[in-house]
PDB file of C-alpha atoms and ligand atoms in Angstrom:
ATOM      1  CA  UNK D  40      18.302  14.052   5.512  1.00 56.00           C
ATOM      2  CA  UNK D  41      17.718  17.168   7.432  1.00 67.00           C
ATOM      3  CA  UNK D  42      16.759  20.104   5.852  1.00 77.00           C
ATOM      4  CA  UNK D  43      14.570  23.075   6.620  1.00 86.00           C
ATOM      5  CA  UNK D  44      10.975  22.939   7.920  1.00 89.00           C
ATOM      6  CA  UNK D  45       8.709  25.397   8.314  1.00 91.00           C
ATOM      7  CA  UNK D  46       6.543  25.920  11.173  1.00 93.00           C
ATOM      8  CA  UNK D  47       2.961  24.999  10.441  1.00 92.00           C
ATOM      9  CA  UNK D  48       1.873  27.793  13.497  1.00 94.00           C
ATOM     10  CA  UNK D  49       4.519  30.807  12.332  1.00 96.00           C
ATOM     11  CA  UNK D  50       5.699  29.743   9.151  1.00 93.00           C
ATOM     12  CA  UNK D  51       9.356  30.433  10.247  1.00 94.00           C
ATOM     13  CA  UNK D  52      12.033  28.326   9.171  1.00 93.00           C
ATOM     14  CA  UNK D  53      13.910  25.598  11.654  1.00 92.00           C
ATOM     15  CA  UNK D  54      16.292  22.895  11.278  1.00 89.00           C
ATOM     16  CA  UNK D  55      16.368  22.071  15.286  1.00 89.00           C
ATOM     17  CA  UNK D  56      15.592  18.640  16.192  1.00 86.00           C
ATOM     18  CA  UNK D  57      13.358  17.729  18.438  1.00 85.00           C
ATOM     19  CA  UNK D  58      13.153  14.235  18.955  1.00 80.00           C
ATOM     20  CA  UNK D  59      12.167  10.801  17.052  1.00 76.00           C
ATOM     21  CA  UNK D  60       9.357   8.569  17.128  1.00 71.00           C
ATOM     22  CA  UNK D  61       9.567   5.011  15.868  1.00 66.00           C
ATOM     23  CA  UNK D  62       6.477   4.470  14.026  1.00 64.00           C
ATOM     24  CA  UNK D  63       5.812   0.714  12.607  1.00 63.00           C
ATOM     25  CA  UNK D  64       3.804   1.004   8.544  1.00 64.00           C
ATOM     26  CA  UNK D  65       2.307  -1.916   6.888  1.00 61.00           C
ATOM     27  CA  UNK D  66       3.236  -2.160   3.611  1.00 58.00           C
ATOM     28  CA  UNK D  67       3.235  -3.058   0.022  1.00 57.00           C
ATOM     29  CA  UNK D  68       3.624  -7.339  -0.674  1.00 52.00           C
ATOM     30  CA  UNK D  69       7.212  -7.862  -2.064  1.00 49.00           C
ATOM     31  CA  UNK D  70       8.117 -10.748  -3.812  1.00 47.00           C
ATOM     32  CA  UNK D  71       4.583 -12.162  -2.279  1.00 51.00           C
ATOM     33  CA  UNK D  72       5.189 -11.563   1.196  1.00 53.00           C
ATOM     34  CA  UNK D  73       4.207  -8.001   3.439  1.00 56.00           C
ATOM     35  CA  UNK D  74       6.563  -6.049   4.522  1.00 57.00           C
ATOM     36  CA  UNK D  75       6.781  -3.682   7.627  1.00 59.00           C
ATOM     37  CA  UNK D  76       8.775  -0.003   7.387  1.00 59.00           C
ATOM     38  CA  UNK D  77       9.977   0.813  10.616  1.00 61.00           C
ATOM     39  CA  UNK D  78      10.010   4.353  10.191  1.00 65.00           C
ATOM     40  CA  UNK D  79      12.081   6.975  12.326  1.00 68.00           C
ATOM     41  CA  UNK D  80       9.652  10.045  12.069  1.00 73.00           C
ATOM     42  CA  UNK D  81      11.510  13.085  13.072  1.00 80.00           C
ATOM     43  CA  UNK D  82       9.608  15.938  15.120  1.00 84.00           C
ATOM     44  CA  UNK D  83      11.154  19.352  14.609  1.00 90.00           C
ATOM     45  CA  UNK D  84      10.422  22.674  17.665  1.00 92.00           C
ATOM     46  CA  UNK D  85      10.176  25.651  16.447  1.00 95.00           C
ATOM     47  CA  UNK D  86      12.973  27.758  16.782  1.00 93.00           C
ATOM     48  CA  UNK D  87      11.113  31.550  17.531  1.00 93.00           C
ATOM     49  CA  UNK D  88      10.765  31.830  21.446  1.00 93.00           C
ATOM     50  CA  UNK D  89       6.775  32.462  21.443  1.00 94.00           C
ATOM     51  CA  UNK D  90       5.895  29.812  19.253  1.00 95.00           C
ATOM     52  CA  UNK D  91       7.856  26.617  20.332  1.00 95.00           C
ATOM     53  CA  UNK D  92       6.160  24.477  18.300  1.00 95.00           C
ATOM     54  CA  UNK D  93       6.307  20.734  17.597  1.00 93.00           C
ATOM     55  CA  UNK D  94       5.736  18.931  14.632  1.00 91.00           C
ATOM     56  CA  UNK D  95       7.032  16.149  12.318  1.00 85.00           C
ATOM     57  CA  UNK D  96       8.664  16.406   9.567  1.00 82.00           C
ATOM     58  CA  UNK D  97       7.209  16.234   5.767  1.00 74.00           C
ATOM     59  CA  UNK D  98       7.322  12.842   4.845  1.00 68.00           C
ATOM     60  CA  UNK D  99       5.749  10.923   1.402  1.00 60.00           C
ATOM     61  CA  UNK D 100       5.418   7.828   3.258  1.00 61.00           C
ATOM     62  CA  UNK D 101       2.827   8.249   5.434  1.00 60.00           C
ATOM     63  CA  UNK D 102       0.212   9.553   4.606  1.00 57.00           C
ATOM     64  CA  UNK D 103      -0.709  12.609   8.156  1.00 49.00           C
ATOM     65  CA  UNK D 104      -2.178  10.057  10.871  1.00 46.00           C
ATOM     66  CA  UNK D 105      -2.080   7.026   8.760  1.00 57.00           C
ATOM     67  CA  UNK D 106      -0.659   3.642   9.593  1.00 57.00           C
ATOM     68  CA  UNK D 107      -0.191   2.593   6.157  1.00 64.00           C
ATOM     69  CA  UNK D 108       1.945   3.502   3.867  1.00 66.00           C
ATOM     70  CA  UNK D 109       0.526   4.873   0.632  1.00 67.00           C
ATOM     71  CA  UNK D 110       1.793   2.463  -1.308  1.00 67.00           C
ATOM     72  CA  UNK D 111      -0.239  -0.090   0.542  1.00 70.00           C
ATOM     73  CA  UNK D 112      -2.908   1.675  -0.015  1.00 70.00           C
ATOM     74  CA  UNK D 113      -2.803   2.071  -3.526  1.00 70.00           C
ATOM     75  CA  UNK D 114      -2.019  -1.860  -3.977  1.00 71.00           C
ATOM     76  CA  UNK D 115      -5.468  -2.483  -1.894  1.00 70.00           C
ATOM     77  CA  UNK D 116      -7.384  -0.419  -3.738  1.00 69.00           C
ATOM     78  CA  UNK D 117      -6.543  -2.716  -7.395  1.00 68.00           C
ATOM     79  CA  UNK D 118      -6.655  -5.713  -4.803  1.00 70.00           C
ATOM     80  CA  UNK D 119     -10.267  -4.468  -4.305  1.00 67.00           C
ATOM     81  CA  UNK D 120     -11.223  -5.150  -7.651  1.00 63.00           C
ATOM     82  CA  UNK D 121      -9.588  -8.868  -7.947  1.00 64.00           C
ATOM     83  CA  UNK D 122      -9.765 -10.005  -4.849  1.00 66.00           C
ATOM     84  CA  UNK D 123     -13.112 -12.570  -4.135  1.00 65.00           C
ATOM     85  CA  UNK D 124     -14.055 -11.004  -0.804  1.00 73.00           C
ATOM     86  CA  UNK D 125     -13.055  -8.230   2.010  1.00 76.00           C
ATOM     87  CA  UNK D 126     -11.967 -11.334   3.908  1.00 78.00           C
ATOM     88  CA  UNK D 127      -9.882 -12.843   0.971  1.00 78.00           C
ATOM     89  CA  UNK D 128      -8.563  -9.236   0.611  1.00 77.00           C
ATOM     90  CA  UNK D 129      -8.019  -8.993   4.190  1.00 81.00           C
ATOM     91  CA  UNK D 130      -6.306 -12.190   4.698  1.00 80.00           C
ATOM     92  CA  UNK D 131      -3.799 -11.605   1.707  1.00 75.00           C
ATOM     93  CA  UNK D 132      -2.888  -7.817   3.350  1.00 76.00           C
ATOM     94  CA  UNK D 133      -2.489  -9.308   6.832  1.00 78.00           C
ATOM     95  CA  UNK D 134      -5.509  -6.975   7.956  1.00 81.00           C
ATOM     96  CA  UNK D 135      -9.030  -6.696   9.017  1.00 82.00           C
ATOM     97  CA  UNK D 136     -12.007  -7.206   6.951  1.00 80.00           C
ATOM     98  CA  UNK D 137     -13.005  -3.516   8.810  1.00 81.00           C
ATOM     99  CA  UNK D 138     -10.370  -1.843   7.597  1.00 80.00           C
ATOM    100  CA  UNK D 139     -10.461  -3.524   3.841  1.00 78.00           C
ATOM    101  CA  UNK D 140     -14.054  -2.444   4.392  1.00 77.00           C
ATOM    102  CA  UNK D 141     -13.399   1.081   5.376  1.00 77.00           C
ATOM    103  CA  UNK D 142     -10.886   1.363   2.490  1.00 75.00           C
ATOM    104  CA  UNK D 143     -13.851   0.228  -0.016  1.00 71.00           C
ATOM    105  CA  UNK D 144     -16.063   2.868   1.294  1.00 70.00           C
ATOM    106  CA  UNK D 145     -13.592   5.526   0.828  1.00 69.00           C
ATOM    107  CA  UNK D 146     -13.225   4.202  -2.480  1.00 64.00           C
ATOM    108  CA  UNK D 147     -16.978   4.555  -3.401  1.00 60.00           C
ATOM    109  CA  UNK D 148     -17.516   7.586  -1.954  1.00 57.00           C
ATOM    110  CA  UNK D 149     -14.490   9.568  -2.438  1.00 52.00           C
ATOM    111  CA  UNK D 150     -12.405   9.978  -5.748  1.00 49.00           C
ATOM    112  CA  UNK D 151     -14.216   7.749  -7.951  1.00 48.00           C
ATOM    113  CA  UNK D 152     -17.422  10.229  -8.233  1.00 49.00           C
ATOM    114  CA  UNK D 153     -14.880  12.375 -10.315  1.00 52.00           C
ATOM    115  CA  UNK D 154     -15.382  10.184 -13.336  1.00 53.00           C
ATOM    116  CA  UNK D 155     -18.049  11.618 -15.961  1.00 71.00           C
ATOM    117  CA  UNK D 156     -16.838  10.112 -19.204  1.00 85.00           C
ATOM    118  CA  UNK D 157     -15.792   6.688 -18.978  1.00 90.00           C
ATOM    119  CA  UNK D 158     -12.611   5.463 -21.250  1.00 88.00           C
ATOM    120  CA  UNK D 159     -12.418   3.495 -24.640  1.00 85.00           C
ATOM    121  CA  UNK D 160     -11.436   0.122 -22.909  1.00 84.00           C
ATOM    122  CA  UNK D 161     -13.825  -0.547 -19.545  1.00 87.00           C
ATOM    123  CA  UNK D 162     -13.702  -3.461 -17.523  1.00 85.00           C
ATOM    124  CA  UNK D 163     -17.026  -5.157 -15.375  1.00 86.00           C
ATOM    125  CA  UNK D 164     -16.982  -7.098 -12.369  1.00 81.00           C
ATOM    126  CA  UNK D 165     -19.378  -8.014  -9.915  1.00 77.00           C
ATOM    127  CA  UNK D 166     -18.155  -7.762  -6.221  1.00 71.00           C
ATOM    128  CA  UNK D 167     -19.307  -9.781  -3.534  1.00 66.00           C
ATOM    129  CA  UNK D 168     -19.255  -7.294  -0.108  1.00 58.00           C
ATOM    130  CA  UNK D 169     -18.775  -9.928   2.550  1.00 54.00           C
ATOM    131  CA  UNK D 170     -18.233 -13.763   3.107  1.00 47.00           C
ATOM    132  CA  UNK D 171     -22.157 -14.162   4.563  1.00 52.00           C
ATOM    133  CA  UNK D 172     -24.416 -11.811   3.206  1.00 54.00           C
ATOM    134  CA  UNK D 173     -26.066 -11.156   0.270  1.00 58.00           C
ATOM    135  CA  UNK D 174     -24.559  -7.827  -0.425  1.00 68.00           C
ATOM    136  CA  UNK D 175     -23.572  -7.544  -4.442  1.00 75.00           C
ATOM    137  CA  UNK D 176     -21.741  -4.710  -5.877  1.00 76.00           C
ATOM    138  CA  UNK D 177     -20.910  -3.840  -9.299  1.00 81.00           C
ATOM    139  CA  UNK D 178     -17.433  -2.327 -10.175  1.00 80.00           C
ATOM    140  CA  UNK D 179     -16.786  -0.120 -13.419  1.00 84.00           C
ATOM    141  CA  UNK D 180     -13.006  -0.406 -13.899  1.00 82.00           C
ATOM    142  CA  UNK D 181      -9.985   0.813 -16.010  1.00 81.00           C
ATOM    143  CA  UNK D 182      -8.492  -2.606 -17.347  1.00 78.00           C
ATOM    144  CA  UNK D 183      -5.764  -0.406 -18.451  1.00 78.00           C
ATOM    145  CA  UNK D 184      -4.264   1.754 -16.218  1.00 73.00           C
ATOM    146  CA  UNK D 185      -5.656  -0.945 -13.583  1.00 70.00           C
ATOM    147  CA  UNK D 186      -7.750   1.506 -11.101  1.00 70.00           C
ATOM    148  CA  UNK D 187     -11.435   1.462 -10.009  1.00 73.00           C
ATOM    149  CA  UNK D 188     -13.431   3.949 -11.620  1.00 77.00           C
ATOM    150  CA  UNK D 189     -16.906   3.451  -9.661  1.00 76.00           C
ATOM    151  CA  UNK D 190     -18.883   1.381  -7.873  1.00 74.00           C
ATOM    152  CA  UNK D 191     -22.083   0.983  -8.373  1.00 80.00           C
ATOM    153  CA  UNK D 192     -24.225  -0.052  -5.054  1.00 75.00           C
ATOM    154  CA  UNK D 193     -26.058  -3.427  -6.581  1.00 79.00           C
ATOM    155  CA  UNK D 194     -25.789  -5.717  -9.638  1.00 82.00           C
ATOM    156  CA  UNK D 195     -28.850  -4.823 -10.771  1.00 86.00           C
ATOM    157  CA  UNK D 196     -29.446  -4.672 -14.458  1.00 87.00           C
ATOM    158  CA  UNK D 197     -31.125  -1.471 -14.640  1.00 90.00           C
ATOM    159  CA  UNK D 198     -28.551  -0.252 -12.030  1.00 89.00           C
ATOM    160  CA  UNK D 199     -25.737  -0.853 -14.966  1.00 91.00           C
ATOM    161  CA  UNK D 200     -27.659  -0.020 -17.865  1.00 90.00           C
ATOM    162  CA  UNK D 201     -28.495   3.420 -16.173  1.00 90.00           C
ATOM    163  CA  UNK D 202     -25.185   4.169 -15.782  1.00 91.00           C
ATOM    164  CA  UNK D 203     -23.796   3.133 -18.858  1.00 91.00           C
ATOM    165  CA  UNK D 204     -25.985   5.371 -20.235  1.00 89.00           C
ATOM    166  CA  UNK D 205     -24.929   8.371 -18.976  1.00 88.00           C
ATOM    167  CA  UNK D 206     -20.826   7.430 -19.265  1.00 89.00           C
ATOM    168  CA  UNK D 207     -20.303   5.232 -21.691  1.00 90.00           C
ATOM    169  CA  UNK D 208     -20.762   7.515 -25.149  1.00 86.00           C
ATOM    170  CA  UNK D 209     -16.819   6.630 -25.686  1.00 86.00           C
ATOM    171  CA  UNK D 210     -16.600   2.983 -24.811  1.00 87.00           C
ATOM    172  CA  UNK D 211     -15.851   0.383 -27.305  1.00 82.00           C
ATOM    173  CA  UNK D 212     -14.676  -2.599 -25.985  1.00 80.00           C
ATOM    174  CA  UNK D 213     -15.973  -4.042 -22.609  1.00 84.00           C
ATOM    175  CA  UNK D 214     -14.390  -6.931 -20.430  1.00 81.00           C
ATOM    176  CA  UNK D 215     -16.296  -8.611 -18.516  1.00 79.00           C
ATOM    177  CA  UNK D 216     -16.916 -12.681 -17.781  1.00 72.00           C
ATOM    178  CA  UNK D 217     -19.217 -13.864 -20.133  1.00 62.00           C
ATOM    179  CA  UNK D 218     -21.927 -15.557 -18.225  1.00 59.00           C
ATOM    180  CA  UNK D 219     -22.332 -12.658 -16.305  1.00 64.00           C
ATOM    181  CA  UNK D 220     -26.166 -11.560 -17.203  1.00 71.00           C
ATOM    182  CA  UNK D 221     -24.090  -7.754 -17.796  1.00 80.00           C
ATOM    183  CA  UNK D 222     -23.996  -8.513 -20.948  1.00 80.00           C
ATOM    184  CA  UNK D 223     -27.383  -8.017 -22.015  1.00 81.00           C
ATOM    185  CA  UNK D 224     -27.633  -4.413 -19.897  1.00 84.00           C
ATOM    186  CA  UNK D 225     -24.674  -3.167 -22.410  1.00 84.00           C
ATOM    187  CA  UNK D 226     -25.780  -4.353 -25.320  1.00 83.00           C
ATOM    188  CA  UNK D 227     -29.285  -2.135 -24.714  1.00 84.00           C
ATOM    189  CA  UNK D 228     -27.596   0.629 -23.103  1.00 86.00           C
ATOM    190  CA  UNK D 229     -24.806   1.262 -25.563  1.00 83.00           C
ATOM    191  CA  UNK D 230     -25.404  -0.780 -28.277  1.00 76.00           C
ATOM    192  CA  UNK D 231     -23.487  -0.180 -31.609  1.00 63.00           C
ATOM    193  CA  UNK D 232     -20.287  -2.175 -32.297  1.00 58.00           C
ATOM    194  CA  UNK D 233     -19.300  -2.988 -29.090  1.00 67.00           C
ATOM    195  CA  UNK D 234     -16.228  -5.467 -28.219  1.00 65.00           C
ATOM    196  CA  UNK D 235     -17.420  -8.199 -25.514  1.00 66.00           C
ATOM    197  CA  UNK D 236     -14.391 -10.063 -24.445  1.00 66.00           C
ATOM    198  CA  UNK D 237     -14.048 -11.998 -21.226  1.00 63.00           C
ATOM    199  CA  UNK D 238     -10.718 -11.569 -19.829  1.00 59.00           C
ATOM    200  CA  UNK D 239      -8.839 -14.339 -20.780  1.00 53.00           C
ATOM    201  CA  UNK D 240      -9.727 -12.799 -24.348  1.00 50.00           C
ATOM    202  CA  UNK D 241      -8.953  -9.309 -23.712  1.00 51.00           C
ATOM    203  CA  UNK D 242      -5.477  -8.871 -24.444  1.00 47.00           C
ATOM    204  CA  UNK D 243      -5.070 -10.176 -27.803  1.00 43.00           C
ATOM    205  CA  UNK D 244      -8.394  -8.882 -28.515  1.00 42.00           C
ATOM    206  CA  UNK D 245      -7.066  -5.833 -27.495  1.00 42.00           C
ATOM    207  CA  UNK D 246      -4.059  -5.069 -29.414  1.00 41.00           C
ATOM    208  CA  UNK D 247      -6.035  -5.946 -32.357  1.00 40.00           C
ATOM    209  CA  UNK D 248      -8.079  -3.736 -31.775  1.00 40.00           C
ATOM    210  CA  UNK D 249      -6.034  -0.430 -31.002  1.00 40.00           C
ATOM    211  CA  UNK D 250      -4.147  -1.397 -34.597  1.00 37.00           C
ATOM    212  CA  UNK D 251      -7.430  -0.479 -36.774  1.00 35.00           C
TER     213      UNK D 251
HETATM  214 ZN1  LIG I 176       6.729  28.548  15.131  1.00 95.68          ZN
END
């Protein structure tokens, strides 16, 4: 639908077309298979005789110079956390191992700093970085609302346990696979009455727990 833009130079209103751009977005699986949008991005001129600017339209799509969709985004970020490698990951979103790569850096180094307290309910994982090398990560995840919430850069014991430390005052019940050595780093580093489940356990262990 066409409706007023503004102009990003003079801030003046226009509705005049200026032409289309076919742009081709990778997106979310549905019903297990990807999908392409073929989007028709709309670029708008500026109306006021000096300025005569060009620009495209607002769109929730596409994210400003982005080939992917949000969406697609979003759904490789949890992907991130299950998946076994950035090639597995890669394979399953018909990309590159680069880009799943690049996504997981973001990841780190971006929005999941913003976590200082961790939730109630956490979830463990070790994370192998690529297909070859020896390169182990730890991720610190949100079983519940099913998002990363950091990555820690080894799976080092101490690594965990330090970090547990300073986060985990609030956390009760941690999922994680059992014969992961984890275990040990959060019994010493938070201790108390903590709930170990593996996740094949955590559900039901779960909802019994959040009746009490
Ligand atoms: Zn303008």
């Amino acid at each position: 639908m066409r409706k007023p833009h503004q102009c990003p130079d003079c801030r003046k209103l226009t509705q005049k077309v200026h032409d289309y751009r076919l742009q081709k977005i990778q997106h979310t699986q549905v019903f297990g298979r990807n999908t392409l949008l073929f989007y028709r991005k709309r670029r708008y001129i500026c109306e006021d005789r000096q300025c005569r600017k060009r620009f495209y339209e607002d769109n929730s799509v596409v994210e400003r110079y982005q080939r992917q969709s949000i969406e697609y985004n979003q759904a490789l970020s949890i992907e991130l956390i299950h998946g076994k490698n950035f090639k597995d990951v890669a394979d399953r979103f018909m990309t590159s191992p680069t880009t799943v790569m690049r996504r997981f850096d973001q990841i780190s180094s971006s929005k999941l700093k913003e976590a200082t307290e961790l939730p109630k309910v956490i979830a463990i994982d070790e994370y192998k970085g690529d297909t070859g090398g020896e390169k182990y990560q730890t991720i610190i995840a949100d079983p519940i609302e099913r998002r990363p919430i950091e990555i820690l850069k080894d799976r080092k014991k101490e690594t965990l346990k330090e970090y547990l430390r300073q986060h985990g005052d609030k956390v009760e019940v941690v999922v994680m696979d059992m014969s992961q050595s984890f275990k040990a780093a959060v019994d010493q580093a938070l201790g108390g009455p903590i709930i170990v489940a593996d996740r094949f356990h955590f559900v039901a262990i779960f909802i019994g727990h959040s009746k009490r």
